[in-house]
CSV table of C-alpha atoms in Angstrom, one decimal:
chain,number,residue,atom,x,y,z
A,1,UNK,CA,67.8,129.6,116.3
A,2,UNK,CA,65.5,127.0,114.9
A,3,UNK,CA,63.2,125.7,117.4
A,4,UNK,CA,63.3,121.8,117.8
A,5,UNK,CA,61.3,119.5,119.7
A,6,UNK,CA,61.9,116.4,121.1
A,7,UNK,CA,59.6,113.5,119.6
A,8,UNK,CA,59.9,109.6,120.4
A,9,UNK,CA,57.2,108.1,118.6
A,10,UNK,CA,53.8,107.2,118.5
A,11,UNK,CA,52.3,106.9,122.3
A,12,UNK,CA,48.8,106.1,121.5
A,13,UNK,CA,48.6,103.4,118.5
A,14,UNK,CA,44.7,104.1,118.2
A,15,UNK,CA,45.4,107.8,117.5
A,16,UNK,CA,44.1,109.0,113.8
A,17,UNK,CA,44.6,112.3,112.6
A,18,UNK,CA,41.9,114.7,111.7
A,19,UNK,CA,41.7,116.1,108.0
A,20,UNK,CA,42.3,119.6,109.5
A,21,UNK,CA,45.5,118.7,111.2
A,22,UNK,CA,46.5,117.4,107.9
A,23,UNK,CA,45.7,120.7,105.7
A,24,UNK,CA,47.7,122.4,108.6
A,25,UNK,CA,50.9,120.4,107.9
A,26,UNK,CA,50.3,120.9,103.7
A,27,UNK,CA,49.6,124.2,104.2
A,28,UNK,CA,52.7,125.3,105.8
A,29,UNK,CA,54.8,123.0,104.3
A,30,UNK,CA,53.9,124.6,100.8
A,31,UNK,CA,53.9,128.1,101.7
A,32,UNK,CA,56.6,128.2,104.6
A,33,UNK,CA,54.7,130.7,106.3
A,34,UNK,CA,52.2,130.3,109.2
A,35,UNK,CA,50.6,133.5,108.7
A,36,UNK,CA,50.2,132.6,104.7
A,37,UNK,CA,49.6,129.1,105.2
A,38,UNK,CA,46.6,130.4,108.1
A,39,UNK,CA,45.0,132.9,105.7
A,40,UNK,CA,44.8,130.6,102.8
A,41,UNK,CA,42.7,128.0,105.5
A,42,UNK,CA,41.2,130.5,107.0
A,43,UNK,CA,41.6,130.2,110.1
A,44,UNK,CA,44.1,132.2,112.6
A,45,UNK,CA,47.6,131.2,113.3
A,46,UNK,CA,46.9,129.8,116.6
A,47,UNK,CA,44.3,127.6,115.6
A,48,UNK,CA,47.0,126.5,112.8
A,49,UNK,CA,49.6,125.9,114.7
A,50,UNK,CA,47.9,123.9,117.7
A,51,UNK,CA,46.4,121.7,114.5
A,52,UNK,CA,50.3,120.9,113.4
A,53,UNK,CA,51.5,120.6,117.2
A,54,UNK,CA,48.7,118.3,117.5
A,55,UNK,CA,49.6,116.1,114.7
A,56,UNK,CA,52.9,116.0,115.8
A,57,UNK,CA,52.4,114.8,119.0
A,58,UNK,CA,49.7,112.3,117.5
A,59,UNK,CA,52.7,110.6,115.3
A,60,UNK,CA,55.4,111.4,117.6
A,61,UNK,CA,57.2,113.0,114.6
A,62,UNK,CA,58.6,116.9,114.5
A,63,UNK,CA,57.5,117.3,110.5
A,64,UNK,CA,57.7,121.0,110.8
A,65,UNK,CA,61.1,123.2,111.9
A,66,UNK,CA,60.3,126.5,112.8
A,67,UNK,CA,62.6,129.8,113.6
A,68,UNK,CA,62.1,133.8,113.5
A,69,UNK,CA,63.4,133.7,109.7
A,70,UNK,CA,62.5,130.6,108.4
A,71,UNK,CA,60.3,127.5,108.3
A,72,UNK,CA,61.7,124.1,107.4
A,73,UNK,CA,60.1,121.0,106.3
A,74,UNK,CA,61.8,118.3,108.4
A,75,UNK,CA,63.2,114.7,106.5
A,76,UNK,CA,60.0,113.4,108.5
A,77,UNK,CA,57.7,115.8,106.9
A,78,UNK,CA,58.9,115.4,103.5
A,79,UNK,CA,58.4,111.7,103.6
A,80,UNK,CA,55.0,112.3,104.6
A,81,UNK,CA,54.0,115.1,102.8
A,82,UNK,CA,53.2,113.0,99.6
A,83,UNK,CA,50.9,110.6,101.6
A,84,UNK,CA,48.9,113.8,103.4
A,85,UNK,CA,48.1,115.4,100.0
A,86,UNK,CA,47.1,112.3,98.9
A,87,UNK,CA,45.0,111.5,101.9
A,88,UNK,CA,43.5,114.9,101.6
A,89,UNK,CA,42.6,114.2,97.7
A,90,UNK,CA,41.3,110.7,98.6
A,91,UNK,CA,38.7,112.9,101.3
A,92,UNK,CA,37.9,115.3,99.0
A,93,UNK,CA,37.2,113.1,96.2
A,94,UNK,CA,35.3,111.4,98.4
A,95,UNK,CA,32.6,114.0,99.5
A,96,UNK,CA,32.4,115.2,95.6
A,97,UNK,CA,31.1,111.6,94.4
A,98,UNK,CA,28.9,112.2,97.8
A,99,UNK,CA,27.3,115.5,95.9
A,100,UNK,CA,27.2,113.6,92.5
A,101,UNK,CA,29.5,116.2,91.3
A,102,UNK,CA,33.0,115.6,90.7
A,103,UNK,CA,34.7,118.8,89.7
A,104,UNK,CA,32.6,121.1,92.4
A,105,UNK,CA,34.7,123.7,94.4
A,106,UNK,CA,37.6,125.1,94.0
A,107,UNK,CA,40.1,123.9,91.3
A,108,UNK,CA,43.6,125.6,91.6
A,109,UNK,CA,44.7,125.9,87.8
A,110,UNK,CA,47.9,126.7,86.4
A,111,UNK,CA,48.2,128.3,83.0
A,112,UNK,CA,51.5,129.7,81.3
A,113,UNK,CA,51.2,132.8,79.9
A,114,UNK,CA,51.2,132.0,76.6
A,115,UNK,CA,48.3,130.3,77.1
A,116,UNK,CA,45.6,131.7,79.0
A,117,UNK,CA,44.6,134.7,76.9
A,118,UNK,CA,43.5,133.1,74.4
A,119,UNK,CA,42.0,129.9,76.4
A,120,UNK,CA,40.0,131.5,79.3
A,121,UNK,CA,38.1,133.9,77.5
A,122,UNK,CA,36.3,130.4,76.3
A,123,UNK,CA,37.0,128.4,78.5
A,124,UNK,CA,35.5,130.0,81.7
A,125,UNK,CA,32.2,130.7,80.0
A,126,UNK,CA,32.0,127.0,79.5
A,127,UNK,CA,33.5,126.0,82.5
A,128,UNK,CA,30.2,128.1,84.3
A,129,UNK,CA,27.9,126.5,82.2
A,130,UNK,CA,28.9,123.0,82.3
A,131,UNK,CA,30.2,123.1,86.0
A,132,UNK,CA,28.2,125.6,88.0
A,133,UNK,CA,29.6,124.5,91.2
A,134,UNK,CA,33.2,124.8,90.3
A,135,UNK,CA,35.0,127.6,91.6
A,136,UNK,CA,38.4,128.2,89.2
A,137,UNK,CA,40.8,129.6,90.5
A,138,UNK,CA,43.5,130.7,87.8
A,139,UNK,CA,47.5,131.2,88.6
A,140,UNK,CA,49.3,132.7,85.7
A,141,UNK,CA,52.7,131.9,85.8
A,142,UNK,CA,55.8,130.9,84.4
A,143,UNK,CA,55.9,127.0,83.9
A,144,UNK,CA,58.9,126.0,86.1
A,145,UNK,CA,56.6,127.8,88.9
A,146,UNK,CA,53.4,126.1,88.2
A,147,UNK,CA,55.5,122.5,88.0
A,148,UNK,CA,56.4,123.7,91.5
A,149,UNK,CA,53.0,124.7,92.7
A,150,UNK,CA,51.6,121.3,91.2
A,151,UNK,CA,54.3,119.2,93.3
A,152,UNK,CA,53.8,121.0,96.5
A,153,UNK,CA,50.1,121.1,96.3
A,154,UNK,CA,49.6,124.4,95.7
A,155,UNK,CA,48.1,123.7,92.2
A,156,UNK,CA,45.6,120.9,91.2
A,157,UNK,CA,46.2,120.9,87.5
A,158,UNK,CA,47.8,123.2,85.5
A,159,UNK,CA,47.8,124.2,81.5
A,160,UNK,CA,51.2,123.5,79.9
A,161,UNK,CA,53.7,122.9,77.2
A,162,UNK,CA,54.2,119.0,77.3
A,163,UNK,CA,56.3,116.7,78.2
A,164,UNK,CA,57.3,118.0,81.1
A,165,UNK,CA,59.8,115.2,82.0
A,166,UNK,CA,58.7,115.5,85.6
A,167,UNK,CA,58.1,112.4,87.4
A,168,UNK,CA,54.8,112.3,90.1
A,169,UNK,CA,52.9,113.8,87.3
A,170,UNK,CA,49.9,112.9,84.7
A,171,UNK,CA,50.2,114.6,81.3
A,172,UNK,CA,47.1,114.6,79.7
A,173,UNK,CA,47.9,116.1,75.9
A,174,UNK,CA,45.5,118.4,74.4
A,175,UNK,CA,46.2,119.6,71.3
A,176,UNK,CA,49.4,120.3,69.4
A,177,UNK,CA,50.0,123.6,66.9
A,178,UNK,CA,52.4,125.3,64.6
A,179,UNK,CA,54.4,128.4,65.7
A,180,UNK,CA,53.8,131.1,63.0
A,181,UNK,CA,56.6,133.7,61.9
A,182,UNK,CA,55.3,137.4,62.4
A,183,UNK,CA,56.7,140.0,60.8
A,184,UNK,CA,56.6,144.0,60.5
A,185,UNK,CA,54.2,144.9,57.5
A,186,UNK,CA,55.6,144.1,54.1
A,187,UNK,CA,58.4,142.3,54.7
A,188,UNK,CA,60.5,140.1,52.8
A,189,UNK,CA,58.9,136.8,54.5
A,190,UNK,CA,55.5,138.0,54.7
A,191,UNK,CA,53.1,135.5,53.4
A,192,UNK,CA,54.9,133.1,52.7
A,193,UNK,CA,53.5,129.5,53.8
A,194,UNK,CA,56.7,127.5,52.7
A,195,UNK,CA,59.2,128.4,55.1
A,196,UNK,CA,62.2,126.7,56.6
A,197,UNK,CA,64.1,127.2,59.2
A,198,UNK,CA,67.2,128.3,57.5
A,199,UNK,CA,65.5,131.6,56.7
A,200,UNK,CA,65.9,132.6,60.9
A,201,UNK,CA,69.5,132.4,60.6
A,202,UNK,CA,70.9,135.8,60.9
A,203,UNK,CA,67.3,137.3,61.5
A,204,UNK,CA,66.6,139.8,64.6
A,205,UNK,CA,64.4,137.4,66.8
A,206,UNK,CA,62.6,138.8,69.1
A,207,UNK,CA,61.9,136.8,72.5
A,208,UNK,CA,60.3,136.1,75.5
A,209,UNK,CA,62.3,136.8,78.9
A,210,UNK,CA,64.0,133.7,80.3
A,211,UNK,CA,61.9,131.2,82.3
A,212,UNK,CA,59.6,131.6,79.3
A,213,UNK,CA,58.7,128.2,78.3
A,214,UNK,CA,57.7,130.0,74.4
A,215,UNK,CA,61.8,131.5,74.3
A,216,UNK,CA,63.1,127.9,75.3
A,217,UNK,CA,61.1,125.9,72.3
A,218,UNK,CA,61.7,128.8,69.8
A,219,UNK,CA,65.6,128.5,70.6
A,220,UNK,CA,65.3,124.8,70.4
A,221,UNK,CA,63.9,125.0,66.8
A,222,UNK,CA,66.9,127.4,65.6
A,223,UNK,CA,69.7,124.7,67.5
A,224,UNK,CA,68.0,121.8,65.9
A,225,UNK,CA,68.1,123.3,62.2
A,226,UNK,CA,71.5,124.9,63.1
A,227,UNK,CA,70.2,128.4,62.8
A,228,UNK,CA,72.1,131.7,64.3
A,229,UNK,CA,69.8,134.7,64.3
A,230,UNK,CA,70.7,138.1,65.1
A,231,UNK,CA,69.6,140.2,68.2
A,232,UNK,CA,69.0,137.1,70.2
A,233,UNK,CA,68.1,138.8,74.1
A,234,UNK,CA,68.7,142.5,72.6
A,235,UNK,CA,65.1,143.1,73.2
A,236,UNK,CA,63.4,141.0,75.2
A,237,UNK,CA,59.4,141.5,76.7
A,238,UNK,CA,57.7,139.6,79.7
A,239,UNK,CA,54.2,139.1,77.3
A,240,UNK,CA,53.5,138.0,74.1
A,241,UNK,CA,51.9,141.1,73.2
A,242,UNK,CA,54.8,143.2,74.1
A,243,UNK,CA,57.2,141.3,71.7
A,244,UNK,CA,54.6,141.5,68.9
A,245,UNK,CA,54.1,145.0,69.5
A,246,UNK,CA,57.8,145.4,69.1
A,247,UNK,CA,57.3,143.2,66.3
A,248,UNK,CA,55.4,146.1,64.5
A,249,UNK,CA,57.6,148.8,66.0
A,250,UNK,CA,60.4,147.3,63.4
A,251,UNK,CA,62.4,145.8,65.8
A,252,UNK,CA,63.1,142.4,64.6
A,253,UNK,CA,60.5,139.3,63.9
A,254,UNK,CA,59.2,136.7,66.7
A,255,UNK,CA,57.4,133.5,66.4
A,256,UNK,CA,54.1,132.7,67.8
A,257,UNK,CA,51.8,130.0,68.8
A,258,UNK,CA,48.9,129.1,66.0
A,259,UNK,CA,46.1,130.1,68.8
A,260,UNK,CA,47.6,133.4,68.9
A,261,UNK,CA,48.0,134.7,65.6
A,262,UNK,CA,44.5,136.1,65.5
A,263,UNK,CA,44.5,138.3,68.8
A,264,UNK,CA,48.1,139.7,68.2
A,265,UNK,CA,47.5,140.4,64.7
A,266,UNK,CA,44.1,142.0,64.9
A,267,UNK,CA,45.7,145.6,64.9
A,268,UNK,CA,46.7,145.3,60.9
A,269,UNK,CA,50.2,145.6,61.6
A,270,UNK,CA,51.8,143.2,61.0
A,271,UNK,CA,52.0,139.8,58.8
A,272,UNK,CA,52.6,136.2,59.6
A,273,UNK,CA,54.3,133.4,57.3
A,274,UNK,CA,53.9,129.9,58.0
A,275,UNK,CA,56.7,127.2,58.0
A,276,UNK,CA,56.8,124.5,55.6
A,277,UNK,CA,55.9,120.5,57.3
A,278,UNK,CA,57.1,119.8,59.2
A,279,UNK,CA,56.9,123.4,61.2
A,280,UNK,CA,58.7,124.2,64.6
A,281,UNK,CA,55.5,124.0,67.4
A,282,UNK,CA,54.6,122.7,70.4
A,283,UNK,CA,51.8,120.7,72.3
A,284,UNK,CA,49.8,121.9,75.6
A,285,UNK,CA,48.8,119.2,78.3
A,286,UNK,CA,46.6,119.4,81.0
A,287,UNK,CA,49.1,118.1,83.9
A,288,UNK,CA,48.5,117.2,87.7
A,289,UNK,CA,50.0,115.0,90.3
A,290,UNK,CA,50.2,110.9,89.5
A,291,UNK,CA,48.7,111.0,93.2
A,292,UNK,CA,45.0,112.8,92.7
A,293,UNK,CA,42.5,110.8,93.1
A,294,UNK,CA,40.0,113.2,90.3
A,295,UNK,CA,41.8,111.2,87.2
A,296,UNK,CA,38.3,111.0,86.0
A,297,UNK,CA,37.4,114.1,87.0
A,298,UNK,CA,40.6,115.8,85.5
A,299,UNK,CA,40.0,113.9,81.9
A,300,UNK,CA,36.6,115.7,81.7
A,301,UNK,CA,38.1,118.7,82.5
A,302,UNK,CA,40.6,118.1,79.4
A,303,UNK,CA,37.8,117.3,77.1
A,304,UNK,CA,36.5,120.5,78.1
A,305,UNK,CA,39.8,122.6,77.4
A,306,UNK,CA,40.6,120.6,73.9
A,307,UNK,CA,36.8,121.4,72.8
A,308,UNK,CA,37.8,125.5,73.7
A,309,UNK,CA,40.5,125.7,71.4
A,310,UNK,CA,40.8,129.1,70.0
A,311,UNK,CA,41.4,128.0,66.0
């Protein structure tokens, strides 16, 4: 059974609730676990739960439904979720203008996997260099995920493929490239900088596993020039490195971002072609929530991540 309790409304019109009792009520509304939600505030589930049964009795609202399986968001709590991140952005926005430092702490950051290899090993450097009192703390995930953890909170900003076509959220575009066609050593293609897309039709195309935001935009490029290859899902890897290592192995050809070409190919294994203008690629965004109060802080950070590029 799913506990309920019975709320009528605010008693107390003067009552204000405290930031804590609000990072309670975020916290397990995004994980939908006490004990997860209490460990990543760090305090004990007691102390959490007396912070949400105290909010709730301050707005005379049940925002959280509880039972031995489950924990539930209430209509209530949805409608005020929105408004409690935002408050709790708005607060700590406020203490980092306070310091003088806007991106201090921690920073939750999202980066797809096709991505951060070849971002971070720059990009933190610079990030400790530039922002010493930042504390990154970097989710790798598929994107559908990380557009999850940025509505629910459980991400500031994230590093992804844009446009999202997700409403509630900033995209801030950083750079667009080309995907390059690798190939197994001495094939037919290799070298070639004139390609079209015709010349993937009936080829063994190696991919990404679904949920792969890199698989959905290569199959999009073959549908839009009306391509069929071969082998489609016959092999299929859960990192880039896998698939170009299959890539080598003989197993078929794959296409890869520009930023990539130079760490999967460093082996001398394989070749690359490039596709004739205009080529098949995509463009990566820095994206968080239309609510944050760090805009400003968030379009530093972008000028940041553009200026780490790998080329």
């Amino acid at each position: 059974m799913i506990s309920r309790t019975t709320l009528i409304g605010v008693t107390d019109q003067t009552y204000q609730p405290t930031l804590s009792q609000l990072r309670a009520f975020v916290a397990i509304a995004e994980y939908r676990h006490f004990g997860t939600a209490a460990a990543r505030l760090g305090v004990s589930q007691p102390t959490l739960s007396q912070a949400l049964a105290a909010l709730e009795q301050g707005l005379g609202l049940q925002l959280i439904e509880r039972s031995t399986r489950r924990v539930l968001v209430t209509a209530a709590g949805m409608r005020l979720l929105p408004k409690a991140m935002a408050t709790l952005e708005a607060a700590d926005r406020f203490v980092a203008s306070a310091t003088g430092d806007g991106l201090g702490g921690t920073l939750r950051m999202g980066i797809i996997p096709t991505v951060a290899p070849y971002v971070l090993p720059g990009l933190l450097p610079e990030l400790r260099k530039r922002l010493p009192e930042l504390r990154p703390q970097i989710v790798e995930d598929q994107t559908a995920r990380l557009l999850d953890g940025l509505r629910t909170g459980v991400l500031d900003v994230a590093l992804l493929a844009v446009p999202t076509e997700m409403p509630g959220l900033v995209e801030i575009p950083l750079y667009s490239e080309e995907f390059v066609l690798v190939t197994p050593r001495g094939h037919e293609l290799a070298g070639r900088t004139d390609l079209a897309a015709a010349v993937l039709d009936a080829q063994p195309l190696l991919l990404l596993d679904e949920g792969h935001c890199l698989r959905d935009q290569t199959l999009e490029a073959c549908r839009s020039a009306d391509v069929h290859p071969a082998a489609v899902g016959d092999t299929r890897a859960a990192s880039l490195s896998t698939v170009v290592q299959c890539v080598a192995g003989g197993l078929g050809v794959t296409l890869i971002p520009q930023m990539a070409v130079a760490a999967e190919t460093a082996g001398g294994t394989l070749d690359v072609a490039h596709f004739a203008t205009p080529a098949p690629g995509r463009t990566i965004g820095l994206v968080f929530r239309t609510s944050s109060a760090r805009a400003d802080d968030y379009e530093y950070l972008a000028a940041i991540v553009r200026a780490q590029r790998p080329m």
